[in-house]
Short mmCIF file of C-alpha atoms and ligand atoms in Angstrom, two decimals:
data_model
loop_
_atom_site.label_atom_id
_atom_site.label_comp_id
_atom_site.label_asym_id
_atom_site.label_seq_id
_atom_site.Cartn_x
_atom_site.Cartn_y
_atom_site.Cartn_z
CA UNK A 20 4.04 60.72 67.38
CA UNK A 21 4.37 60.22 71.43
CA UNK A 22 1.78 61.92 73.42
CA UNK A 23 2.77 65.31 75.43
CA UNK A 24 4.68 65.05 78.73
CA UNK A 25 2.10 64.74 80.97
CA UNK A 26 3.32 67.36 83.89
CA UNK A 27 4.74 65.50 87.09
CA UNK A 28 1.47 65.40 88.90
CA UNK A 29 1.24 66.93 92.56
CA UNK A 30 2.31 64.39 95.12
CA UNK A 31 3.81 62.79 91.90
CA UNK A 32 6.77 60.85 94.01
CA UNK A 33 10.59 61.90 92.85
CA UNK A 34 12.16 59.41 91.02
CA UNK A 35 14.38 57.04 93.47
CA UNK A 36 18.08 57.58 93.28
CA UNK A 37 18.53 54.38 91.98
CA UNK A 38 16.52 55.08 89.00
CA UNK A 39 18.17 58.38 88.40
CA UNK A 40 21.23 56.32 88.65
CA UNK A 41 20.14 53.48 86.35
CA UNK A 42 19.04 56.15 83.61
CA UNK A 43 22.43 57.83 83.13
CA UNK A 44 24.96 55.01 82.10
CA UNK A 45 28.49 57.50 83.03
CA UNK A 46 26.67 57.21 86.74
CA UNK A 47 27.58 54.41 89.64
CA UNK A 48 27.15 53.74 93.03
CA UNK A 49 29.89 52.02 94.53
CA UNK A 50 29.78 50.65 97.83
CA UNK A 51 33.01 51.86 98.91
CA UNK A 52 33.59 54.96 97.28
CA UNK A 53 30.43 55.87 96.60
CA UNK A 54 28.76 57.92 93.34
CA UNK A 55 31.42 57.82 90.69
CA UNK A 56 31.17 59.13 87.00
CA UNK A 57 32.61 56.73 84.86
CA UNK A 58 35.52 55.45 86.84
CA UNK A 59 36.53 58.38 89.17
CA UNK A 60 34.50 58.73 92.59
CA UNK A 61 32.87 62.31 92.52
CA UNK A 62 34.59 62.45 96.36
CA UNK A 63 38.02 62.07 94.86
CA UNK A 64 37.41 65.03 92.19
CA UNK A 65 36.18 67.47 95.53
CA UNK A 66 39.13 66.57 97.36
CA UNK A 67 41.09 67.28 94.61
CA UNK A 68 39.46 70.15 92.81
CA UNK A 69 37.14 71.35 95.36
CA UNK A 70 33.62 72.49 95.28
CA UNK A 71 31.37 73.21 93.81
CA UNK A 72 32.63 71.92 90.31
CA UNK A 73 31.26 70.98 87.07
CA UNK A 74 32.02 67.15 85.87
CA UNK A 75 31.57 66.09 82.54
CA UNK A 76 31.60 62.26 81.19
CA UNK A 77 33.50 61.86 78.00
CA UNK A 78 32.18 58.62 77.90
CA UNK A 79 28.84 59.97 77.75
CA UNK A 80 29.85 63.06 75.44
CA UNK A 81 30.95 60.40 72.81
CA UNK A 82 28.28 58.31 73.27
CA UNK A 83 25.45 60.75 72.87
CA UNK A 84 27.26 61.99 69.56
CA UNK A 85 27.70 58.60 68.17
CA UNK A 86 23.92 57.95 68.73
CA UNK A 87 22.89 61.52 67.10
CA UNK A 88 25.01 60.95 64.37
CA UNK A 89 24.21 56.85 64.01
CA UNK A 90 19.64 58.07 64.20
CA UNK A 91 20.85 60.16 61.60
CA UNK A 92 22.30 57.87 58.91
CA UNK A 93 20.17 55.23 60.08
CA UNK A 94 17.30 57.08 58.59
CA UNK A 95 19.55 57.26 55.24
CA UNK A 96 20.18 60.57 56.15
CA UNK A 97 22.57 63.02 54.61
CA UNK A 98 22.98 64.80 57.39
CA UNK A 99 25.57 67.10 59.37
CA UNK A 100 25.99 67.49 62.89
CA UNK A 101 26.80 71.13 64.21
CA UNK A 102 26.73 71.29 68.01
CA UNK A 103 24.97 74.59 69.56
CA UNK A 104 27.79 75.30 71.55
CA UNK A 105 25.86 77.77 74.03
CA UNK A 106 25.43 74.62 76.01
CA UNK A 107 28.38 73.76 76.72
CA UNK A 108 31.63 76.03 75.51
CA UNK A 109 34.31 74.42 77.17
CA UNK A 110 37.39 73.87 74.96
CA UNK A 111 37.78 70.20 75.84
CA UNK A 112 34.43 69.42 75.25
CA UNK A 113 34.85 71.02 71.53
CA UNK A 114 37.53 69.16 70.97
CA UNK A 115 36.02 65.86 71.98
CA UNK A 116 32.84 66.28 70.06
CA UNK A 117 35.39 67.79 66.95
CA UNK A 118 37.11 64.27 66.92
CA UNK A 119 33.28 62.81 66.70
CA UNK A 120 32.92 64.22 63.31
CA UNK A 121 30.73 67.35 64.93
CA UNK A 122 31.03 70.86 63.61
CA UNK A 123 29.78 73.96 65.56
CA UNK A 124 26.37 76.23 65.71
CA UNK A 125 27.94 79.57 66.85
CA UNK A 126 26.47 83.07 68.26
CA UNK A 127 28.74 85.44 68.59
CA UNK A 128 32.28 86.26 67.97
CA UNK A 129 33.65 84.77 71.42
CA UNK A 130 32.08 81.23 70.35
CA UNK A 131 33.28 81.79 67.11
CA UNK A 132 36.30 82.10 68.36
CA UNK A 133 36.41 79.67 70.81
CA UNK A 134 35.31 76.82 68.08
CA UNK A 135 38.33 77.62 66.37
CA UNK A 136 40.67 77.80 69.20
CA UNK A 137 39.03 73.95 70.15
CA UNK A 138 40.39 73.24 66.20
CA UNK A 139 36.87 73.15 64.73
CA UNK A 140 37.58 74.23 61.32
CA UNK A 141 35.73 77.36 59.44
CA UNK A 142 34.03 74.99 56.99
CA UNK A 143 32.45 72.93 60.19
CA UNK A 144 30.90 76.37 61.68
CA UNK A 145 27.61 77.65 61.21
CA UNK A 146 26.80 81.36 62.62
CA UNK A 147 23.11 81.70 63.90
CA UNK A 148 22.06 84.42 65.80
CA UNK A 149 19.06 87.26 65.84
CA UNK A 150 21.59 90.53 66.49
CA UNK A 151 24.75 89.45 64.70
CA UNK A 152 27.20 92.90 64.98
CA UNK A 153 29.09 94.00 61.65
CA UNK A 154 32.01 93.25 63.09
CA UNK A 155 30.95 89.53 64.11
CA UNK A 156 30.02 89.50 60.36
CA UNK A 157 33.12 90.78 59.26
CA UNK A 158 35.11 88.08 61.03
CA UNK A 159 32.96 85.14 59.64
CA UNK A 160 33.46 86.30 56.40
CA UNK A 161 37.38 86.69 57.12
CA UNK A 162 37.18 83.11 58.66
CA UNK A 163 35.00 82.02 55.48
CA UNK A 164 32.71 80.00 57.40
CA UNK A 165 30.37 77.30 55.93
CA UNK A 166 26.85 78.96 56.42
CA UNK A 167 25.66 82.59 58.08
CA UNK A 168 21.63 82.00 59.17
CA UNK A 169 20.20 85.54 58.12
CA UNK A 170 17.17 86.23 60.61
CA UNK A 171 15.64 89.11 58.89
CA UNK A 172 15.43 91.64 55.52
CA UNK A 173 17.70 93.86 57.49
CA UNK A 174 20.42 91.69 58.02
CA UNK A 175 20.36 90.44 54.73
CA UNK A 176 21.12 94.25 53.24
CA UNK A 177 23.97 94.07 56.19
CA UNK A 178 25.46 90.66 54.71
CA UNK A 179 25.35 92.15 51.39
CA UNK A 180 26.69 94.90 51.87
CA UNK A 181 29.86 93.77 54.00
CA UNK A 182 30.63 91.14 52.11
CA UNK A 183 30.89 93.18 48.64
CA UNK A 184 32.90 96.06 50.80
CA UNK A 185 35.19 93.16 51.30
CA UNK A 186 35.14 91.14 48.05
CA UNK A 187 33.88 88.43 49.67
CA UNK A 188 30.28 85.92 48.80
CA UNK A 189 28.63 84.98 52.10
CA UNK A 190 27.32 81.59 52.12
CA UNK A 191 23.56 82.34 53.64
CA UNK A 192 20.59 80.01 54.44
CA UNK A 193 17.80 81.79 55.45
CA UNK A 194 16.44 81.21 58.98
CA UNK A 195 12.35 81.08 58.46
CA UNK A 196 9.82 81.24 61.67
CA UNK A 197 7.55 78.47 60.66
CA UNK A 198 4.94 79.39 63.60
CA UNK A 199 4.32 76.38 65.24
CA UNK A 200 4.28 75.51 69.10
CA UNK A 201 7.02 73.37 70.55
CA UNK A 202 5.09 73.07 73.78
CA UNK A 203 7.98 73.55 75.66
CA UNK A 204 8.90 76.72 78.14
CA UNK A 205 7.98 80.07 76.91
CA UNK A 206 11.59 81.06 77.62
CA UNK A 207 12.89 79.42 75.46
CA UNK A 208 10.36 78.65 72.47
CA UNK A 209 11.32 80.37 69.30
CA UNK A 210 9.25 79.33 66.37
CA UNK A 211 6.05 81.22 67.12
CA UNK A 212 5.02 84.47 64.73
CA UNK A 213 5.58 86.62 67.77
CA UNK A 214 8.69 85.21 68.81
CA UNK A 215 11.92 87.54 67.56
CA UNK A 216 13.44 84.63 65.69
CA UNK A 217 13.81 84.38 61.82
CA UNK A 218 11.92 85.96 59.28
CA UNK A 219 7.32 85.20 58.60
CA UNK A 220 6.85 81.92 56.28
CA UNK A 221 5.08 84.49 54.85
CA UNK A 222 7.71 86.56 53.40
CA UNK A 223 10.35 83.66 53.18
CA UNK A 224 9.91 83.02 49.60
CA UNK A 225 10.44 86.88 48.42
CA UNK A 226 13.27 87.24 50.93
CA UNK A 227 15.01 84.02 49.08
CA UNK A 228 14.52 85.32 46.06
CA UNK A 229 16.17 88.95 47.12
CA UNK A 230 19.37 87.01 48.37
CA UNK A 231 19.81 85.27 44.90
CA UNK A 232 19.99 88.75 43.36
CA UNK A 233 21.92 90.77 45.97
CA UNK A 234 25.93 91.28 45.62
CA UNK A 235 28.23 89.36 47.60
CA UNK A 236 25.53 86.47 48.93
CA UNK A 237 24.92 83.01 47.54
CA UNK A 238 21.84 81.78 49.08
CA UNK A 239 22.11 78.01 50.05
CA UNK A 240 19.57 76.86 51.89
CA UNK A 241 16.46 77.38 55.05
CA UNK A 242 16.69 77.24 58.45
CA UNK A 243 14.64 76.98 61.62
CA UNK A 244 14.78 76.14 65.04
CA UNK A 245 11.62 75.94 67.25
CA UNK A 246 12.48 75.81 70.49
CA UNK A 247 14.39 74.07 72.61
CA UNK A 248 13.86 71.24 75.87
CA UNK A 249 11.26 69.91 73.47
CA UNK A 250 9.55 66.73 74.71
CA UNK A 251 6.68 66.64 73.79
CA UNK A 252 7.10 64.49 70.64
CA UNK A 253 8.38 65.34 67.36
CA UNK A 254 5.22 66.88 66.20
CA UNK A 255 6.05 70.21 66.09
CA UNK A 256 9.22 69.38 64.29
CA UNK A 257 6.76 67.47 61.55
CA UNK A 258 4.84 70.39 61.46
CA UNK A 259 7.74 72.93 60.91
CA UNK A 260 9.77 71.11 58.28
CA UNK A 261 6.48 70.52 56.67
CA UNK A 262 6.41 74.09 56.10
CA UNK A 263 9.86 74.15 54.99
CA UNK A 264 9.32 71.40 52.62
CA UNK A 265 6.70 73.40 51.20
CA UNK A 266 9.45 76.36 50.77
CA UNK A 267 11.83 74.89 49.20
CA UNK A 268 9.87 73.35 46.90
CA UNK A 269 8.86 77.01 45.55
CA UNK A 270 12.31 78.06 46.16
CA UNK A 271 13.08 75.70 43.34
CA UNK A 272 10.16 76.09 41.13
CA UNK A 273 11.80 79.74 40.15
CA UNK A 274 15.24 78.03 39.34
CA UNK A 275 17.03 79.50 42.64
CA UNK A 276 19.76 77.63 44.39
CA UNK A 277 19.47 75.55 47.14
CA UNK A 278 21.95 73.20 48.74
CA UNK A 279 20.72 72.35 52.14
CA UNK A 280 18.23 72.82 55.14
CA UNK A 281 19.16 73.24 58.81
CA UNK A 282 16.90 71.54 61.05
CA UNK A 283 17.48 73.51 64.21
CA UNK A 284 18.24 72.01 67.32
CA UNK A 285 15.72 71.57 70.53
CA UNK A 286 15.57 67.97 71.45
CA UNK A 287 14.49 67.42 75.23
CA UNK A 288 15.76 65.43 77.70
CA UNK A 289 14.39 63.35 80.95
CA UNK A 290 15.66 65.33 83.41
CA UNK A 291 13.04 64.09 86.01
CA UNK A 292 10.79 61.06 83.70
CA UNK A 293 9.76 63.05 81.11
CA UNK A 294 9.45 60.84 78.25
CA UNK A 295 11.46 63.08 75.78
CA UNK A 296 11.54 61.88 72.12
CA UNK A 297 14.97 60.01 71.01
CA UNK A 298 17.23 61.10 68.02
CA UNK A 299 15.53 58.20 65.70
CA UNK A 300 11.93 59.77 66.02
CA UNK A 301 13.87 63.52 65.15
CA UNK A 302 15.35 61.25 62.24
CA UNK A 303 12.18 59.97 61.10
CA UNK A 304 10.26 63.11 61.35
CA UNK A 305 12.93 64.62 59.11
CA UNK A 306 12.77 61.95 56.30
CA UNK A 307 9.11 61.95 56.19
CA UNK A 308 9.03 65.24 55.62
CA UNK A 309 12.12 66.27 53.94
CA UNK A 310 13.64 63.18 53.02
CA UNK A 311 12.21 63.17 49.25
CA UNK A 312 13.45 66.67 48.53
CA UNK A 313 17.03 64.71 47.91
CA UNK A 314 18.76 67.71 50.20
CA UNK A 315 21.61 67.65 52.59
CA UNK A 316 20.27 67.97 56.28
CA UNK A 317 22.07 70.12 58.91
CA UNK A 318 21.56 70.15 63.24
CA UNK A 319 21.88 71.92 65.81
CA UNK A 320 21.47 70.16 68.77
CA UNK A 321 22.82 71.50 71.85
CA UNK A 322 21.28 70.25 74.80
CA UNK A 323 20.53 66.55 74.18
CA UNK A 324 24.49 66.42 73.35
CA UNK A 325 25.73 67.82 76.60
CA UNK A 326 23.22 67.94 79.21
CA UNK A 327 22.95 64.23 80.73
CA UNK A 328 26.86 64.07 80.07
CA UNK A 329 27.56 66.30 83.10
CA UNK A 330 26.75 67.45 86.76
CA UNK A 331 27.59 70.08 89.35
CA UNK A 332 29.20 68.90 92.20
CA UNK A 333 28.68 70.62 95.40
CA UNK A 334 28.97 70.46 99.41
CA UNK A 335 26.77 71.11 101.78
CA UNK A 336 27.79 74.13 103.95
CA UNK A 337 24.97 73.85 106.31
CA UNK A 338 22.07 71.79 107.22
CA UNK A 339 19.44 73.79 108.71
CA UNK A 340 16.45 72.69 110.25
CA UNK A 341 14.20 75.30 110.57
CA UNK A 342 10.55 75.47 112.41
CA UNK A 343 8.62 74.39 109.31
CA UNK A 344 11.37 72.87 107.09
CA UNK A 345 14.53 71.30 106.19
CA UNK A 346 17.26 73.29 104.11
CA UNK A 347 20.29 72.16 102.64
CA UNK A 348 22.73 74.99 101.88
CA UNK A 349 25.08 74.04 99.17
CA UNK A 350 27.82 75.88 98.21
CA UNK A 351 26.51 75.88 94.84
CA UNK A 352 23.86 78.84 93.80
CA UNK A 353 22.17 80.17 91.03
CA UNK A 354 25.15 82.07 89.86
CA UNK A 355 26.35 78.29 88.86
CA UNK A 356 23.36 76.70 87.89
CA UNK A 357 21.21 79.22 87.36
CA UNK A 358 17.88 76.90 85.68
CA UNK A 359 16.01 76.41 88.13
CA UNK A 360 15.90 79.94 89.15
CA UNK A 361 15.38 80.90 85.66
CA UNK A 362 12.97 78.38 84.24
CA UNK A 363 11.52 76.55 87.24
CA UNK A 364 13.60 73.63 86.09
CA UNK A 365 14.06 70.17 88.09
CA UNK A 366 17.62 68.54 88.35
CA UNK A 367 18.09 65.41 90.03
CA UNK A 368 19.74 65.49 93.03
CA UNK A 369 22.22 63.00 94.33
CA UNK A 370 24.20 62.80 97.49
CA UNK A 371 27.58 61.38 96.99
CA UNK A 372 28.48 59.28 100.17
CA UNK A 373 27.85 55.75 99.89
CA UNK A 374 25.93 55.44 103.36
CA UNK A 375 23.56 58.66 101.87
CA UNK A 376 22.93 56.72 98.76
CA UNK A 377 20.99 54.38 101.10
CA UNK A 378 20.18 56.03 104.48
CA UNK A 379 16.18 56.93 105.06
CA UNK A 380 15.12 60.08 102.91
CA UNK A 381 13.08 62.97 104.27
CA UNK A 382 11.87 65.83 102.69
CA UNK A 383 14.43 69.03 102.36
CA UNK A 384 14.61 72.40 100.44
CA UNK A 385 18.12 72.97 98.59
CA UNK A 386 19.07 75.83 98.25
CA UNK A 387 22.04 78.18 97.47
CA UNK A 388 24.00 80.65 99.91
CA UNK A 389 23.06 84.00 97.36
CA UNK A 390 20.68 86.63 99.30
CA UNK A 391 17.74 85.84 97.11
CA UNK A 392 14.80 83.15 97.70
CA UNK A 393 14.89 82.18 94.44
CA UNK A 394 18.36 80.69 95.08
CA UNK A 395 16.10 77.59 95.35
CA UNK A 396 17.67 74.24 93.61
CA UNK A 397 14.61 71.85 95.20
CA UNK A 398 11.84 71.80 97.52
CA UNK A 399 10.27 69.13 99.30
CA UNK A 400 12.93 66.79 97.72
CA UNK A 401 13.60 63.60 99.21
CA UNK A 402 17.05 63.20 100.61
CA UNK A 403 19.00 61.49 103.32
CA UNK A 404 20.60 63.63 106.44
CA UNK A 405 23.06 65.94 105.20
CA UNK A 406 24.85 67.05 107.40
CA UNK A 407 28.37 69.81 106.80
CA UNK A 408 30.70 68.85 104.41
CA UNK A 409 28.08 66.20 102.75
CA UNK A 410 28.95 65.93 98.93
CA UNK A 411 25.94 66.37 96.45
CA UNK A 412 25.50 66.55 92.77
CA UNK A 413 23.03 68.04 90.55
CA UNK A 414 22.60 66.07 87.26
CA UNK A 415 22.03 66.43 84.29
CA UNK A 416 24.02 70.13 84.23
CA UNK A 417 26.00 69.58 81.39
CA UNK A 418 24.36 71.72 78.83
CA UNK A 419 23.17 75.75 79.82
CA UNK A 420 25.26 75.10 83.21
CA UNK A 421 28.50 76.25 83.09
CA UNK A 422 27.43 79.00 80.03
CA UNK A 423 25.19 80.22 82.05
CA UNK A 424 26.70 80.99 85.10
CA UNK A 425 27.66 84.45 86.50
CA UNK A 426 29.56 86.03 89.24
CA UNK A 427 26.92 87.49 91.42
CA UNK A 428 27.58 87.98 95.16
CA UNK A 429 31.30 87.90 94.04
CA UNK A 430 31.63 84.01 93.88
CA UNK A 431 34.20 83.12 90.98
CA UNK A 432 33.17 81.13 88.48
CA UNK A 433 33.64 77.04 88.82
CA UNK A 434 36.33 75.09 87.28
CA UNK A 435 35.13 72.62 84.98
CA UNK A 436 36.64 68.43 85.23
CA UNK A 437 36.63 66.22 81.98
CA UNK A 438 36.60 62.35 83.31
CA UNK A 439 37.13 60.00 80.99
CA UNK A 440 37.35 56.09 82.19
CA UNK A 441 40.05 56.19 85.00
CA UNK A 442 41.26 59.61 84.47
CA UNK A 443 40.11 63.22 84.73
CA UNK A 444 41.92 66.47 84.47
CA UNK A 445 40.88 70.51 85.00
CA UNK A 446 39.75 71.52 81.76
CA UNK A 447 39.13 74.87 83.37
CA UNK A 448 40.35 76.23 86.39
CA UNK A 449 38.91 77.65 89.07
CA UNK A 450 38.12 81.59 88.53
CA UNK A 451 40.59 83.42 91.14
CA UNK A 452 39.18 86.05 93.07
CA UNK A 453 41.85 88.46 91.50
CA UNK A 454 40.35 87.28 88.09
CA UNK A 455 37.17 89.02 89.44
CA UNK A 456 38.92 92.01 90.24
CA UNK A 457 41.12 92.46 87.14
CA UNK A 458 40.43 95.07 84.80
CA UNK A 459 38.57 97.50 87.45
CA UNK A 460 39.71 100.80 89.02
CA UNK A 461 38.44 103.26 91.19
CA UNK A 462 38.47 106.74 88.97
CA UNK A 463 40.80 109.55 89.64
CA UNK A 464 38.52 112.03 91.07
CA UNK A 465 37.13 109.24 93.83
CA UNK A 466 40.47 107.95 95.04
CA UNK A 467 41.28 110.67 97.44
N1 LLP B 501 20.37 76.40 67.37
C1 LLP B 501 19.66 77.83 67.98
C2 LLP B 501 19.56 78.73 66.79
C3 LLP B 501 18.93 77.86 69.06
O1 LLP B 501 18.97 79.17 69.62
C4 LLP B 501 19.53 77.04 70.16
C5 LLP B 501 19.14 77.03 71.38
C6 LLP B 501 19.60 75.73 69.30
C7 LLP B 501 20.24 75.36 68.38
C8 LLP B 501 19.96 74.62 70.63
O2 LLP B 501 19.00 74.12 71.26
P1 LLP B 501 18.82 73.01 71.90
O3 LLP B 501 19.18 71.48 71.28
O4 LLP B 501 20.12 72.65 73.06
O5 LLP B 501 17.90 72.80 72.61
N2 LLP B 501 18.89 78.19 78.40
C9 LLP B 501 17.98 77.37 77.83
C10 LLP B 501 18.09 76.85 76.84
C11 LLP B 501 18.48 78.31 75.65
C12 LLP B 501 18.23 77.58 74.33
C13 LLP B 501 18.48 78.57 73.39
N3 LLP B 501 18.62 78.13 72.11
C14 LLP B 501 17.64 76.03 79.12
O6 LLP B 501 18.55 76.43 80.41
O7 LLP B 501 17.00 75.53 79.02
#
């Protein structure tokens, strides 16, 4: 088991530009063209598409999907991967991952419909989430998706009633909260008893029994998801899966049916230089704890697949030399990439121009134009001079980037671009200002 990730000690130098580039195979620095994603200079994308813009590497998405499925197969597991599309719900990204054999983990009607629109068959879709509405459950049943993960006794009753009324049988897995500490950010830990997710491990057998007795439900398995951005080794996974294994044995001992185990997502990535566990380690943990049960396993990774494959490309609006600090004000903001403001997340920031990549560096605060102090991407980051118009790239923004954006400060949603070798395409257009006004009206009594 890997040691817990050491927090960056105060004053620890940030990784050098060269190290940030070397750790991301889709990035390279070209002497003439500057920072490139695959074979495409980011300066070219900025010129054609404008900024801010999300840029995804198709090659990186493919490599990561294959690395994950490859690690599971190499461990001798019968495994399927259901990509957690909340990380990145771009239609193009989903279509690409579908071609790599991945299904989808969805948490809303919107995600379910987008997954289907991307060509993912209903038989490849799992529905997770702590508050599925009646309407969403009806849709899931009408579409006959692969599996619904139930999170409470109340939801089990609801699924049974809806399925019975529709004359359907829902394939339901029971999401169990194993009460383990994934040692990640408090806002994204999900497997503690105090969290809202899943049913308590002590109630699980009773509820599984109930699922088997209710009309309209076919119990198919158990599921867990203990948190996100897990970097402290695979110890928490092992602890959670060991509890699941015990539960599976108890279910079998009662002669109840069980077909598979959903192992959740959560595998972390190194944003800075965290020693994040690799898929091989997760596959090993699954094999060691669940392997002898002889059941197929499912995984719901989001960040590990999409995070490193994307960046947010921005322009510097102004470089402001204050009395105490240098501020680089970007045209991207917390409404685009919310993670730094929301979780104090560290994202690598690279200049794009070739000379800027080798120029002398000095500390700067990188901020957005939104009227909040929290609209800060980085403090005291070592960066070259970045006069107005300079391009910069926020790294590892492929997951929980575009999907978490808002239009705060009436800032339209940024476009998404997919790079594939020498080609690139806008896969989601920049939102228009008309779209921000669309659907709004001033009521009649306020119009005179
Ligand atoms: N399965 C379930 C049931 C989940 O709730 C999640 C994430 C995943 C799978 C995928 O987890 P992943 O492999 O991506 O860690 N916005 C936060 C992350 C929130 C994760 C929510 N659930 C962030 O930007 O760090």
